[in-house]
GROMACS .gro file of C-alpha atoms in nm:
model
  150
    1MET     CA    1  12.251  14.929   6.946
    2ASN     CA    2  12.469  15.176   6.759
    3ILE     CA    3  12.651  14.950   6.513
    4ALA     CA    4  12.884  15.224   6.388
    5VAL     CA    5  13.012  15.306   6.737
    6LEU     CA    6  13.047  14.939   6.829
    7LYS     CA    7  13.243  14.867   6.510
    8GLU     CA    8  13.469  15.168   6.568
    9ASN     CA    9  13.548  15.050   6.920
   10ILE     CA   10  13.617  14.695   6.796
   11ASN     CA   11  13.860  14.850   6.545
   12ASN     CA   12  14.028  15.037   6.829
   13ILE     CA   13  14.075  14.712   7.022
   14ILE     CA   14  14.212  14.530   6.716
   15THR     CA   15  14.466  14.802   6.638
   16THR     CA   16  14.619  14.823   6.987
   17ASP     CA   17  14.969  14.694   7.053
   18ASN     CA   18  14.830  14.426   7.283
   19SER     CA   19  14.883  14.056   7.219
   20LYS     CA   20  14.629  13.855   7.021
   21ASP     CA   21  14.500  13.694   7.341
   22GLU     CA   22  14.462  14.032   7.510
   23LYS     CA   23  14.271  14.166   7.210
   24LEU     CA   24  14.035  13.867   7.208
   25GLN     CA   25  13.971  13.908   7.581
   26ALA     CA   26  13.912  14.281   7.536
   27ILE     CA   27  13.656  14.209   7.262
   28CYS     CA   28  13.471  13.963   7.488
   29ASP     CA   29  13.470  14.209   7.777
   30TYR     CA   30  13.365  14.501   7.558
   31LEU     CA   31  13.073  14.322   7.392
   32GLU     CA   32  12.946  14.180   7.720
   33ASN     CA   33  12.966  14.523   7.886
   34GLU     CA   34  12.812  14.722   7.600
   35ILE     CA   35  12.522  14.500   7.496
   36SER     CA   36  12.285  14.431   7.782
   37TYR     CA   37  12.159  14.096   7.657
   38TYR     CA   38  12.507  13.952   7.584
   39ASP     CA   39  12.545  13.751   7.905
   40TRP     CA   40  12.833  13.525   7.793
   41VAL     CA   41  13.077  13.606   7.513
   42GLY     CA   42  13.355  13.372   7.407
   43PHE     CA   43  13.578  13.245   7.132
   44TYR     CA   44  13.624  12.882   7.036
   45PHE     CA   45  13.896  12.771   6.796
   46LYS     CA   46  13.971  12.446   6.615
   47ASN     CA   47  14.189  12.236   6.844
   48GLY     CA   48  14.493  12.157   6.630
   49ASP     CA   49  14.411  11.884   6.379
   50LYS     CA   50  14.134  11.735   6.596
   51ASN     CA   51  13.769  11.759   6.495
   52GLU     CA   52  13.684  11.960   6.802
   53LEU     CA   53  13.672  12.316   6.929
   54LYS     CA   54  13.866  12.445   7.227
   55LEU     CA   55  13.751  12.736   7.440
   56ALA     CA   56  13.981  13.038   7.426
   57GLN     CA   57  13.902  13.381   7.573
   58TYR     CA   58  13.560  13.446   7.722
   59THR     CA   59  13.372  13.658   7.971
   60GLY     CA   60  13.072  13.551   8.174
   61GLU     CA   61  13.004  13.255   8.398
   62GLU     CA   62  13.251  12.969   8.389
   63THR     CA   63  13.162  12.683   8.157
   64GLU     CA   64  13.254  12.317   8.167
   65HIS     CA   65  13.233  12.313   7.786
   66THR     CA   66  13.599  12.380   7.715
   67ILE     CA   67  13.613  12.113   7.441
   68ILE     CA   68  13.324  12.070   7.196
   69PRO     CA   69  13.326  11.794   6.933
   70PHE     CA   70  13.239  11.897   6.578
   71GLY     CA   71  12.867  11.847   6.519
   72LYS     CA   72  12.769  11.867   6.888
   73GLY     CA   73  12.573  12.162   7.018
   74ILE     CA   74  12.533  12.493   6.839
   75CYS     CA   75  12.908  12.561   6.827
   76GLY     CA   76  12.987  12.213   6.698
   77GLN     CA   77  12.722  12.246   6.428
   78VAL     CA   78  12.869  12.579   6.310
   79ALA     CA   79  13.212  12.411   6.289
   80VAL     CA   80  13.059  12.170   6.036
   81SER     CA   81  12.809  12.393   5.852
   82ASN     CA   82  13.036  12.700   5.818
   83GLU     CA   83  12.724  12.915   5.859
   84ASN     CA   84  12.586  13.152   6.121
   85PHE     CA   85  12.351  12.986   6.368
   86VAL     CA   86  12.097  13.196   6.557
   87VAL     CA   87  11.888  13.014   6.817
   88GLN     CA   88  11.612  13.231   6.958
   89ASP     CA   89  11.495  12.962   7.204
   90VAL     CA   90  11.749  12.698   7.305
   91SER     CA   91  11.476  12.476   7.451
   92GLU     CA   92  11.359  12.410   7.093
   93GLN     CA   93  11.699  12.271   6.985
   94ASP     CA   94  11.750  11.894   7.003
   95ASN     CA   95  12.128  11.920   6.956
   96TYR     CA   96  12.194  12.181   7.224
   97ILE     CA   97  12.459  12.170   7.496
   98SER     CA   98  12.323  12.352   7.799
   99CYS     CA   99  12.566  12.598   7.954
  100GLY     CA  100  12.327  12.675   8.236
  101TRP     CA  101  11.959  12.707   8.312
  102LYS     CA  102  11.969  13.086   8.259
  103VAL     CA  103  12.064  13.063   7.889
  104LYS     CA  104  11.759  13.120   7.668
  105SER     CA  105  11.913  13.207   7.329
  106GLU     CA  106  12.246  13.177   7.150
  107ILE     CA  107  12.419  13.311   6.841
  108VAL     CA  108  12.734  13.164   6.688
  109ILE     CA  109  12.927  13.320   6.398
  110PRO     CA  110  13.221  13.140   6.229
  111ILE     CA  111  13.564  13.295   6.180
  112PHE     CA  112  13.732  13.229   5.845
  113VAL     CA  113  14.102  13.257   5.765
  114ASN     CA  114  14.194  13.181   5.402
  115ASN     CA  115  13.839  13.045   5.348
  116GLU     CA  116  13.884  12.793   5.632
  117ASN     CA  117  13.656  12.792   5.937
  118ILE     CA  118  13.912  12.814   6.218
  119GLY     CA  119  13.686  12.922   6.503
  120GLN     CA  120  13.385  13.120   6.610
  121ILE     CA  121  13.241  13.375   6.844
  122ASP     CA  122  12.967  13.244   7.070
  123ILE     CA  123  12.716  13.463   7.255
  124ASP     CA  124  12.467  13.336   7.513
  125SER     CA  125  12.175  13.544   7.635
  126HIS     CA  126  11.946  13.501   7.933
  127THR     CA  127  11.671  13.653   7.716
  128ALA     CA  128  11.478  13.449   7.457
  129ASN     CA  129  11.410  13.584   7.108
  130THR     CA  130  11.662  13.864   7.149
  131PHE     CA  131  11.904  13.841   6.855
  132THR     CA  132  11.843  14.042   6.538
  133GLU     CA  133  12.009  14.099   6.202
  134LYS     CA  134  12.204  14.381   6.368
  135ASP     CA  135  12.366  14.128   6.600
  136GLU     CA  136  12.463  13.913   6.303
  137GLU     CA  137  12.603  14.217   6.120
  138LEU     CA  138  12.807  14.326   6.422
  139LEU     CA  139  12.941  13.980   6.500
  140GLU     CA  140  13.029  13.907   6.137
  141TYR     CA  141  13.229  14.230   6.144
  142VAL     CA  142  13.400  14.124   6.468
  143CYS     CA  143  13.490  13.788   6.312
  144GLU     CA  144  13.634  13.954   6.001
  145LYS     CA  145  13.850  14.181   6.218
  146VAL     CA  146  13.960  13.893   6.442
  147ALA     CA  147  14.058  13.690   6.134
  148ASN     CA  148  14.309  13.960   6.049
  149ILE     CA  149  14.503  13.911   6.374
  150LEU     CA  150  14.512  13.530   6.374
   0.00000   0.00000   0.00000
């Protein structure tokens, strides 16, 4: 994983004249295409004034989890904790919402605008024990860039 190249290409996506939604979709598609173990990439955002997340742009298999209550699953826990959550083996998580039998690990990074957690990027992998500090670094960078266009 060449973090510098990935970051540069994320910058290129962010600075296009495309709409916010098109940029978010392009980021999902790019990350899923470039990183072999990113099997599902999506954004969830706070759903108005409700204590729930709503699925926005994503790439990968369809999911029935379009609304996630705060506190439920990995994404819901990040909405409450405001902290990164890396799960190397989803079978070891009691509060996990299964998105499919193929998913073995998950990483969720919050997006902050004006110090408020307004959403997150969620990555599922069909490989267990796959995420590293480099993934966290890259995805934190993505979230910082995305925050600038929201």
